[in-house]
Short mmCIF file of C-alpha atoms and ligand atoms in Angstrom, two decimals:
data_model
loop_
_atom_site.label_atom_id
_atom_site.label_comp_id
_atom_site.label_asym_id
_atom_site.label_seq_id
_atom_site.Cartn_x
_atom_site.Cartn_y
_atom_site.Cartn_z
CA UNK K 1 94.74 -159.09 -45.42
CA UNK K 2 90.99 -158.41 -44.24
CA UNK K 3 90.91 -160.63 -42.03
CA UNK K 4 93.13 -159.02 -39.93
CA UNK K 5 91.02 -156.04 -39.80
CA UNK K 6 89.91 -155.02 -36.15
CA UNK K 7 86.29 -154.61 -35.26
CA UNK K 8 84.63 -153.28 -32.34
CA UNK K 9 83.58 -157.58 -32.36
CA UNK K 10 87.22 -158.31 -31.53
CA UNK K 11 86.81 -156.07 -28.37
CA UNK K 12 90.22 -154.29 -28.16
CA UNK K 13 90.77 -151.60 -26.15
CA UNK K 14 93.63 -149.25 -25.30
CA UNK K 15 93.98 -146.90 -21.99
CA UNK K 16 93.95 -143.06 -22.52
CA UNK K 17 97.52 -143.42 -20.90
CA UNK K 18 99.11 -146.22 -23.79
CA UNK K 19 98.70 -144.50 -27.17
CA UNK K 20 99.03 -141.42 -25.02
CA UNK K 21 102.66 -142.00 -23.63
CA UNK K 22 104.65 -138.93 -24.82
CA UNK K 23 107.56 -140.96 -23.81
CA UNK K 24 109.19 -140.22 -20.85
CA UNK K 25 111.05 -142.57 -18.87
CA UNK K 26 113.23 -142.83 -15.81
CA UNK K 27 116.79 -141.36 -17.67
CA UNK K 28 114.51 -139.20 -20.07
CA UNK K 29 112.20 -135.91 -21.02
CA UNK K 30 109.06 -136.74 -23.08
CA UNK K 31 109.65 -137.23 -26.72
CA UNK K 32 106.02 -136.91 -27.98
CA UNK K 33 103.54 -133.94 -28.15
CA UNK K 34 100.89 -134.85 -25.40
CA UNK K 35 97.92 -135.63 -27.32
CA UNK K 36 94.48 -134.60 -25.61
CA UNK K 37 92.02 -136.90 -24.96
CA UNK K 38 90.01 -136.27 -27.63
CA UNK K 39 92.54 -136.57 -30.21
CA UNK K 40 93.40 -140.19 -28.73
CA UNK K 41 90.05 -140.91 -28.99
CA UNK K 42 89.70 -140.06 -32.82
CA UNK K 43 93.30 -142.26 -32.91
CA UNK K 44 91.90 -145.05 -31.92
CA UNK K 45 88.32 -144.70 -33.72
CA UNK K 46 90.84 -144.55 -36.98
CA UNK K 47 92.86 -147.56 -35.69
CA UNK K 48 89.28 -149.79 -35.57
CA UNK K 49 89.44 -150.22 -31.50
CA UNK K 50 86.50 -151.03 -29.96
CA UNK K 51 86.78 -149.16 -26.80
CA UNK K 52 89.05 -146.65 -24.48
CA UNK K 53 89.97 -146.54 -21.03
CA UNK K 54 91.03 -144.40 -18.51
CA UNK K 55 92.89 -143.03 -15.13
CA UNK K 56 90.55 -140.49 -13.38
CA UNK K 57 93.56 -137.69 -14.24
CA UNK K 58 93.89 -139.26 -17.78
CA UNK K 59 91.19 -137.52 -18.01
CA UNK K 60 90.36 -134.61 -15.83
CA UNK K 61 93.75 -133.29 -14.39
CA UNK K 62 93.57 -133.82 -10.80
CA UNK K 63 93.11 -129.91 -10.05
CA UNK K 64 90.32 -129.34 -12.53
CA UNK K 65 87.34 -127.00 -11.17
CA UNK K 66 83.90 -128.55 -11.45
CA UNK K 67 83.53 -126.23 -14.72
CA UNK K 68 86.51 -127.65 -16.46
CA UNK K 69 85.27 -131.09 -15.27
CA UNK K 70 81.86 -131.11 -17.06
CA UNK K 71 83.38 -129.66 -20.28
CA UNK K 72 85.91 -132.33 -20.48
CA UNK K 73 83.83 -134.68 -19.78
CA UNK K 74 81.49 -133.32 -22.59
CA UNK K 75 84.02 -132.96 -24.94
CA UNK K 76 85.11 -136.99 -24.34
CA UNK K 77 81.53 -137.81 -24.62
CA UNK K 78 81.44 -136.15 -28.12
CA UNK K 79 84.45 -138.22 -29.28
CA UNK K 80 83.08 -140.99 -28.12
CA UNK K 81 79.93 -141.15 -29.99
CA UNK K 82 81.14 -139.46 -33.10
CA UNK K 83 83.99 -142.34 -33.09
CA UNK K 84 81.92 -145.35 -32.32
CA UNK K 85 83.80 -146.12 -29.22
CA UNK K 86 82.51 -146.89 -25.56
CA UNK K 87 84.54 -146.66 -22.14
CA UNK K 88 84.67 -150.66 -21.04
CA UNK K 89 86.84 -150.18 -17.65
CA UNK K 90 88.14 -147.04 -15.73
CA UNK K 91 90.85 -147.22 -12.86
CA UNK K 92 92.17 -144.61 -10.77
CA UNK K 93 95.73 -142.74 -10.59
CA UNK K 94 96.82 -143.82 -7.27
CA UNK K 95 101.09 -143.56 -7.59
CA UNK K 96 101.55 -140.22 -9.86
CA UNK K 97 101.11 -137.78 -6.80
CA UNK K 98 103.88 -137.22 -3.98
CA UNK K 99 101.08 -137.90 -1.80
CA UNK K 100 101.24 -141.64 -2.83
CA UNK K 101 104.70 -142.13 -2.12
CA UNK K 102 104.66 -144.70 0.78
CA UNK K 103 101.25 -146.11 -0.84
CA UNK K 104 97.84 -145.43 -1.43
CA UNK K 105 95.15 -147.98 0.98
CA UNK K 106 98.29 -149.30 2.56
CA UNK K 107 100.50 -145.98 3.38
CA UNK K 108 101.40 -145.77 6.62
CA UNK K 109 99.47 -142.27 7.31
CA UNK K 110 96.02 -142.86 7.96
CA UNK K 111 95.54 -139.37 6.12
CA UNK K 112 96.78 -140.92 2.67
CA UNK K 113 94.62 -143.74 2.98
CA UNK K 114 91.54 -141.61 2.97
CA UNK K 115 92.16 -139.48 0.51
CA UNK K 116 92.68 -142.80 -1.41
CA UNK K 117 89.53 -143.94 -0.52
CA UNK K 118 88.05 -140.31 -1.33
CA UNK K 119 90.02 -140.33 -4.70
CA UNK K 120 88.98 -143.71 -6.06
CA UNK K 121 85.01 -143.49 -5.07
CA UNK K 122 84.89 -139.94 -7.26
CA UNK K 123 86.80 -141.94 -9.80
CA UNK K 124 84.53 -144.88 -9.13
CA UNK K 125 81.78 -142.14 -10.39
CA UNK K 126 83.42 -141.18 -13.26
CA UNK K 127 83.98 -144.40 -14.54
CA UNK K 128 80.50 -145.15 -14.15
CA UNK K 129 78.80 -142.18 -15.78
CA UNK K 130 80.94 -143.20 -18.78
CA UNK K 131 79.63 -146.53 -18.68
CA UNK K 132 82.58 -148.76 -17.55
CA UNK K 133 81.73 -151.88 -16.66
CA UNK K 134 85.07 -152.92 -15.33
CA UNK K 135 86.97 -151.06 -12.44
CA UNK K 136 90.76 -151.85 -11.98
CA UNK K 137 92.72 -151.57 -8.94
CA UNK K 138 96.45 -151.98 -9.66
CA UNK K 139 98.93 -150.89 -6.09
CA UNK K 140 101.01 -149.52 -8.37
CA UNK K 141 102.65 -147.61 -4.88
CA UNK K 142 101.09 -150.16 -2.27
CA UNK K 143 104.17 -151.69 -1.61
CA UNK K 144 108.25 -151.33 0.31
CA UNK K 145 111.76 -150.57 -0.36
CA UNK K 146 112.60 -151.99 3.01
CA UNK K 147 110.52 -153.72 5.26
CA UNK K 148 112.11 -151.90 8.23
CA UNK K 149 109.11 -149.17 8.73
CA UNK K 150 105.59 -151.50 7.40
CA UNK K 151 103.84 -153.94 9.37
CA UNK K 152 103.20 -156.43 6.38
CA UNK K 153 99.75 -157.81 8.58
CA UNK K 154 98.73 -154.13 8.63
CA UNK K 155 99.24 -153.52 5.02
CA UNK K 156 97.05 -156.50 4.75
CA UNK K 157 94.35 -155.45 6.65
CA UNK K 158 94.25 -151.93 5.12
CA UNK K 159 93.99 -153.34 1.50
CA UNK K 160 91.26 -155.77 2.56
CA UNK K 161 89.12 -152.49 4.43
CA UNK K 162 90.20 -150.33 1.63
CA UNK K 163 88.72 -152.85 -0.90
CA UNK K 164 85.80 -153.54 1.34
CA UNK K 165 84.71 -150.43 1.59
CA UNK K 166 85.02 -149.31 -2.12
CA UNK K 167 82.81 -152.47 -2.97
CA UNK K 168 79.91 -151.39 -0.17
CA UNK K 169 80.11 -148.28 -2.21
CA UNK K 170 79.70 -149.49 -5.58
CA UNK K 171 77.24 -151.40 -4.12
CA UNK K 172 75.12 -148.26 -2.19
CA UNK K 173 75.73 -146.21 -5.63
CA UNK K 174 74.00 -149.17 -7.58
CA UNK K 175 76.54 -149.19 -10.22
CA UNK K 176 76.87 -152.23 -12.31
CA UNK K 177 80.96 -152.86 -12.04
CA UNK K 178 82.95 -155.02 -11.19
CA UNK K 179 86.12 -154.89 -9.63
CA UNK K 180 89.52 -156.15 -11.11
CA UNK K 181 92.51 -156.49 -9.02
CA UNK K 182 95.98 -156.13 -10.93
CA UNK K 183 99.46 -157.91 -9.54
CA UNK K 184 102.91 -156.46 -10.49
CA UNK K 185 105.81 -157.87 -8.47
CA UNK K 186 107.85 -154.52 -8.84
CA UNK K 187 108.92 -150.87 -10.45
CA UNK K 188 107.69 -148.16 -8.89
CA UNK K 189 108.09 -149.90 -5.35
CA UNK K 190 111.09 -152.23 -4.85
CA UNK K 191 108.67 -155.03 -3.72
CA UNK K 192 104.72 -154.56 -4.32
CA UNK K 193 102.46 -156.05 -2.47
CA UNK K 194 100.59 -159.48 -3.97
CA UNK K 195 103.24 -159.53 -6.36
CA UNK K 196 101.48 -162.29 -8.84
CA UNK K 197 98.06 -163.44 -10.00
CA UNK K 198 97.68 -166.02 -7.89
CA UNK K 199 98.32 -164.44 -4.89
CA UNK K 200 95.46 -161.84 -6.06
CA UNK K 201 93.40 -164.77 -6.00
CA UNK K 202 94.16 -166.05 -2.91
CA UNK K 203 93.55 -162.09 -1.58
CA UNK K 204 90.27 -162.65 -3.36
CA UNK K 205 88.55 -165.43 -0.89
CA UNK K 206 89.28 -163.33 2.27
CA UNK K 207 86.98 -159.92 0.59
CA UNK K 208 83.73 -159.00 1.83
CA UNK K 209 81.90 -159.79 -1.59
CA UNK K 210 84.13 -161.93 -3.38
CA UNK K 211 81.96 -162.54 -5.96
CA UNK K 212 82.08 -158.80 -7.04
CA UNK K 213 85.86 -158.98 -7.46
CA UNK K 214 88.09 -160.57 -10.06
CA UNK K 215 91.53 -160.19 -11.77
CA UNK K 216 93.34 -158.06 -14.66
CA UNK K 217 96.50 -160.14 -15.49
CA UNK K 218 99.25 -158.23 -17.21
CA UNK K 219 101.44 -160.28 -19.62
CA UNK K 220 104.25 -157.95 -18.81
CA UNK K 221 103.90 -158.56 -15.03
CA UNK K 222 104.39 -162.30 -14.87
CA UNK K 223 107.01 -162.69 -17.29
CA UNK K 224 108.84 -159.73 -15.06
CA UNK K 225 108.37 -162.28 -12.01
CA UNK K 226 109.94 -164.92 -14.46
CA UNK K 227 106.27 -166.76 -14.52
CA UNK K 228 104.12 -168.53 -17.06
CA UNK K 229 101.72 -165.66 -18.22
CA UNK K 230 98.88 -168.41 -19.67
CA UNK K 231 98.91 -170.74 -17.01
CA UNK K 232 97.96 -167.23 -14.58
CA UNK K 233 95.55 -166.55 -17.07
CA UNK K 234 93.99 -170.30 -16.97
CA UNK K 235 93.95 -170.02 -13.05
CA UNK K 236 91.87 -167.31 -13.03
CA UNK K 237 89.66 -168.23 -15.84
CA UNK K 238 89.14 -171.68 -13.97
CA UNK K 239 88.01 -169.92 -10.60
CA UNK K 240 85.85 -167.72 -12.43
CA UNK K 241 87.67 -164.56 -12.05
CA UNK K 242 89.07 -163.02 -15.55
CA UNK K 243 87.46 -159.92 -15.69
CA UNK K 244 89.59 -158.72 -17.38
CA UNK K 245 93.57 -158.89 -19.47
CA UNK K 246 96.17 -156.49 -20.04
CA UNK K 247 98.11 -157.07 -23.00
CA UNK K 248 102.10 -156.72 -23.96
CA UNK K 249 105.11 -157.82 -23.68
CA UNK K 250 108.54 -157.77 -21.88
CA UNK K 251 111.45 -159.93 -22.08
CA UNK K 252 112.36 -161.76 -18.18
CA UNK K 253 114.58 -160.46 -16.11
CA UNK K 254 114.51 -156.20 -17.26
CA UNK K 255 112.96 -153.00 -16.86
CA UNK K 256 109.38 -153.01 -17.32
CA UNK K 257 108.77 -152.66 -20.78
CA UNK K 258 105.13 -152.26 -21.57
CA UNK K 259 106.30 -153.70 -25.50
CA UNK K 260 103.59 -154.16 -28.37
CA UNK K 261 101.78 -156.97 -28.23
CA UNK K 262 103.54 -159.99 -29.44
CA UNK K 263 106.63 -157.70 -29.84
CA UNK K 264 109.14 -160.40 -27.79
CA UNK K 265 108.02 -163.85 -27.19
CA UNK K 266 105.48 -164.46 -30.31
CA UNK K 267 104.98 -168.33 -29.14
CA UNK K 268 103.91 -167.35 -25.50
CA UNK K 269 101.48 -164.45 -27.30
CA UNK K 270 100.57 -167.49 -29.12
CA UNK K 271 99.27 -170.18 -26.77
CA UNK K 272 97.36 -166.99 -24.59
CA UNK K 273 95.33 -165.85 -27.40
CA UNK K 274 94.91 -169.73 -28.43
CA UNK K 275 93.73 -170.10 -24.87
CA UNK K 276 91.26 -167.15 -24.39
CA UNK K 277 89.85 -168.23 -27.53
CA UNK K 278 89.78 -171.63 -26.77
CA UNK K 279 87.60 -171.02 -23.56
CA UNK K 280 85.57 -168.14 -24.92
CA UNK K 281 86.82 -165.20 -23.09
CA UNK K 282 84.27 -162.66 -23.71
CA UNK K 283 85.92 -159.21 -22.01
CA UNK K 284 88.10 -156.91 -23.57
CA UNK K 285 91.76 -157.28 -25.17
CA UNK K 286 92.95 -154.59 -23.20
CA UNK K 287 96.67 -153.47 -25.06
CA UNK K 288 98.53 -151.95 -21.65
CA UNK K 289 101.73 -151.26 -23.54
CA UNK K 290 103.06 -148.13 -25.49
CA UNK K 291 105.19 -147.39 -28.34
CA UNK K 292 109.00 -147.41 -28.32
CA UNK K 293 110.49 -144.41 -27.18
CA UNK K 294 112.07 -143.98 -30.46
CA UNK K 295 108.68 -143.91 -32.43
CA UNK K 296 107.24 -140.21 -33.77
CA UNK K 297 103.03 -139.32 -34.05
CA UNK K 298 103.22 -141.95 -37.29
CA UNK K 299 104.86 -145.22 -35.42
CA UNK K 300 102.49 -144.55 -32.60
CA UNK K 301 99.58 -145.43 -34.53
CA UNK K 302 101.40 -148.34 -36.35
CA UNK K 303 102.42 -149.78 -32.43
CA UNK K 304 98.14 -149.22 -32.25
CA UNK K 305 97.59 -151.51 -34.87
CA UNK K 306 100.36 -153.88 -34.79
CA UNK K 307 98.52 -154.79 -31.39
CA UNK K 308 95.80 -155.84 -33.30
CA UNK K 309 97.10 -157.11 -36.20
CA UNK K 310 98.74 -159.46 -34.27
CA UNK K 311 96.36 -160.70 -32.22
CA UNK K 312 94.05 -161.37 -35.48
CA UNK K 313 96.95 -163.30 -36.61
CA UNK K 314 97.34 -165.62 -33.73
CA UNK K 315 93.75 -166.11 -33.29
CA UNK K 316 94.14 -167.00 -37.48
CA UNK K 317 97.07 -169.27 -36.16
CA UNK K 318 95.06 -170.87 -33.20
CA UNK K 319 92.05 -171.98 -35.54
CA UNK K 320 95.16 -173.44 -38.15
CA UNK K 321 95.87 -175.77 -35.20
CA UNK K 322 92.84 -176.80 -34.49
CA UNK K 323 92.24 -177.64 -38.14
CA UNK K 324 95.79 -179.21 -38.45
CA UNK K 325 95.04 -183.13 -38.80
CA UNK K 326 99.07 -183.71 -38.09
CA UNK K 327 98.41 -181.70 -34.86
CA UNK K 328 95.18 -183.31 -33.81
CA UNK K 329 96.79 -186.46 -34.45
CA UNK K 330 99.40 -185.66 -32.12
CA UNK K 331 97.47 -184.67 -29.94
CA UNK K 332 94.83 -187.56 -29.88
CA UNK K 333 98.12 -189.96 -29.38
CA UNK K 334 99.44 -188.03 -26.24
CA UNK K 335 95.61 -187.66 -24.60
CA UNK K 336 94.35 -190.84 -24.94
CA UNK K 337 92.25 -192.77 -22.70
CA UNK K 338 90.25 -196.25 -22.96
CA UNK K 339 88.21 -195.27 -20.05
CA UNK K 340 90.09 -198.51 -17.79
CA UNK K 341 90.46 -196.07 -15.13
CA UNK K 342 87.37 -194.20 -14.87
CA UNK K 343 86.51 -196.46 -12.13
CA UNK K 344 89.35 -194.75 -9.79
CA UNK K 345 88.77 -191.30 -10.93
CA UNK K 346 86.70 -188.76 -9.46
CA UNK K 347 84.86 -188.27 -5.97
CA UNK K 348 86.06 -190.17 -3.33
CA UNK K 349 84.29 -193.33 -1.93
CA UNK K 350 85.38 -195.85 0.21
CA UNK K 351 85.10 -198.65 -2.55
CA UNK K 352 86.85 -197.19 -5.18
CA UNK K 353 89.66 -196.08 -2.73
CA UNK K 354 89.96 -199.71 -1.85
CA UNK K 355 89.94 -201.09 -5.37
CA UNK K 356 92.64 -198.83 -6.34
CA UNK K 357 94.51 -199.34 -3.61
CA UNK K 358 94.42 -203.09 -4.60
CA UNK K 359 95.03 -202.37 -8.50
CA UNK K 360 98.38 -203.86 -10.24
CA UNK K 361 100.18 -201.29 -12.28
CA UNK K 362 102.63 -202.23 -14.81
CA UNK K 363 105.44 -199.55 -13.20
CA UNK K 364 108.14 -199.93 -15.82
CA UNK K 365 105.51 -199.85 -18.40
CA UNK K 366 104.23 -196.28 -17.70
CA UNK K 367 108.21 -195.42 -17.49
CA UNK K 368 108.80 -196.68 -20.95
CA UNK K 369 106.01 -194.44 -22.67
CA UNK K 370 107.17 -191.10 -23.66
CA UNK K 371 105.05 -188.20 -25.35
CA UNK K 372 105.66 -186.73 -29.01
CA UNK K 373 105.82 -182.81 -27.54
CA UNK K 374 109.45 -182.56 -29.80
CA UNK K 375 107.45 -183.03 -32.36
CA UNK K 376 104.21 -181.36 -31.75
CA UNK K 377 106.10 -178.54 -30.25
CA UNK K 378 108.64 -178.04 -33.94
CA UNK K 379 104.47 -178.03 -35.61
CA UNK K 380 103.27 -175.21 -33.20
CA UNK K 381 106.97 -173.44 -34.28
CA UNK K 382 106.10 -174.45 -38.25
CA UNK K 383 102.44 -173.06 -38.20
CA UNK K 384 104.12 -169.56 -36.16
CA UNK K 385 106.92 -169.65 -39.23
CA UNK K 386 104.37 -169.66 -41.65
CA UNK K 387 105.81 -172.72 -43.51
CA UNK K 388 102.31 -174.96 -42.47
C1 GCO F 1 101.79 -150.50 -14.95
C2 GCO F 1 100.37 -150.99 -14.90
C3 GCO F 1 99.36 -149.91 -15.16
C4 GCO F 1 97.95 -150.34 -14.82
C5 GCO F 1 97.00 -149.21 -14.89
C6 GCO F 1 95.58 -149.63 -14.68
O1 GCO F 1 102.69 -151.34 -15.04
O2 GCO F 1 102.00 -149.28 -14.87
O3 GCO F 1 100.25 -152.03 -15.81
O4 GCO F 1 99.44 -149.53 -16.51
O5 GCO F 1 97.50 -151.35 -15.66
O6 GCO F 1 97.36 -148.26 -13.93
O7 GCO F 1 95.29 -149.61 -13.37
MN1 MN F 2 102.21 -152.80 -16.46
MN1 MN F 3 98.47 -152.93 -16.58
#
């Protein structure tokens, strides 16, 4: 159907590193040619995404002279503009080299933390001259297997300078970025460090410039840690800080999966593209995920666009419930309110506190009143089915 069509409107995006995965995996040898970044680029021109993103060595291999550099760069800069796509966030490869073994800004050798710091302000640069707009931090490494040989407060402390420092850059360099800090509870390290959303946020308050700095939720990273993906999503939207979303899937409780979007739990996929839509999210539909390690060149670009495709669909499906008058009636019955206690609600003051502390409630009649979510709930399923 047309509607499902992607524009560059619908802002999705894909990293150099997703449509790029030649397969490899822990028990496994790569499957897939490695496609150059200039032939993802025309991929996902083809496939109707609206922009591409990168790792600093997604791009320019971390031993590159300044020669190779530029042309690379040029090349990228060609497909860019003869595809009609832009370069909305860049991050930096901070767990691929040995170096990173025992972490990046929280290793324990002060000489790894540098050339972390050194590493991420030239990718910081690179990012920029390509016009990202977004900068991601995920500790993929940052993290323990045992807690034996870390001081947890240090690892603390070194985040918070590491961060600190990389914003006073951004901020000397006048680039307009922000920063986006990524949680994943596990895989590579046994334990990472602020394993969910919400602790990200929490991280947030104690920054420097906390205003500069926001988050990049991964579906696949709550459900691994057994959480509610949308209600880390609403968090962060609430406090102002969803800069950004990385999109997938992964069934609880195994490896990390990176699956196409929508690929395992269609209702959650559901109520978080009903709920960035709801609100307005404006940033991009970032799809962190790859194709199955079973897929050839072909399936690749069908994983690309089944992203998309059903994304466009559950957007379709969110709009059907808002239109649905059995819905909205439901839904009017469960949140209704005839304003009798708007007098107790909101700020404090000594007089209301008093008056509601003095207020009969009718206990056993609040306990008798249940809510019709068995039967909203079997609608939401219906409308998914496709029999609404
Ligand atoms: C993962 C992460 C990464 C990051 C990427 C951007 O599980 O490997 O999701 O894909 O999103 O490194 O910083
Ligand atoms: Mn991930
Ligand atoms: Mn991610």
């Amino acid at each position: 159907m047309n509607s499902y069509r992607p524009s560059p409107a619908h802002r999705f995006t894909f990293g150099l590193w997703t449509v790029g995965n030649p397969g490899r995996d822990p028990f496994g040898l790569p499957v897939r040619d490695a496609l150059s970044p200039v032939q993802i680029v025309k991929l996902l021109g083809d496939a109707g995404a609206y922009g591409v993103n990168f790792h600093d060595n997604d791009l320019v291999p971390v031993d590159a002279t300044p020669a190779q550099e530029r042309r690379i760069v040029s090349d990228f800069r060609k497909a860019l503009a003869d595809c009609g796509l832009c370069v909305p966030m860049a991050t930096t490869n901070l767990f691929s080299d040995p170096a990173f073994r025992d972490g990046a800004f929280t290793s324990n050798d002060p000489k790894v933390r540098a050339y972390a710091l050194q590493k991420t302000m030239r990718a910081i640069d690179l990012g920029a001259s390509l016009g990202a707009k977004v900068y991601v931090f995920w500790g993929g490494r940052d993290g323990t297997e045992t807690d034996a040989g870390k001081n947890l407060l240090d690892a603390q402390k070194w985040f918070r300078e590491a961060l600190n420092f990389l914003c006073g850059y951004a901020r000397d360099r006048k680039y307009a970025i922000k920063f986006a800090l990524e949680a994943k509870p596990n895989e590579p390290r046994g334990d990472i460090f602020l394993p969910t959303t919400g602790a990200m946020l929490a991280f947030i308050a104690t920054l420097d410039r906390p205003e500069m700095i926001g988050v990049n939720p991964e579906v696949a990273h709550e459900h691994m840690a057994g959480l509610n993906f949308t209600h880390a999503v609403a968090q962060a939207w609430d406090a102002g800080k969803l800069f950004h979303v990385d999109l997938n899937d992964q069934a609880p409780g195994r490896y990390d999966q990176d699956f196409r979007f929508g690929a395992h739990n269609i209702k959650s996929a559901f109520f978080l593209v009903k709920f960035l839509e709801d609100v307005g999210y404006a940033g991009s539909r970032h799809f962190d995920a790859h194709a199955y390690r079973t897929s050839d060149a072909e399936d690749v670009k069908a994983f690309a666009r089944g992203c998309m495709r059903t994304y466009l669909i559950l957007k379709e499906k969110a709009a059907q419930f808002r239109a649905d008058p059995e819905i909205q009636r439901l839904l009017a019955e469960i949140t209704a309110d005839d304003g009798a206690m708007d007098r107790f609600q909101g700020r404090f003051e000594k007089k209301k506190a008093a008056a509601l502390k003095g207020h009969k409630f009718d206990r056993a009649a609040l306990g008798r009143r249940g809510m019709p979510y068995e039967r909203l709930d079997q609608l939401v399923v219906e409308l998914l089915l496709g029999v609404r």
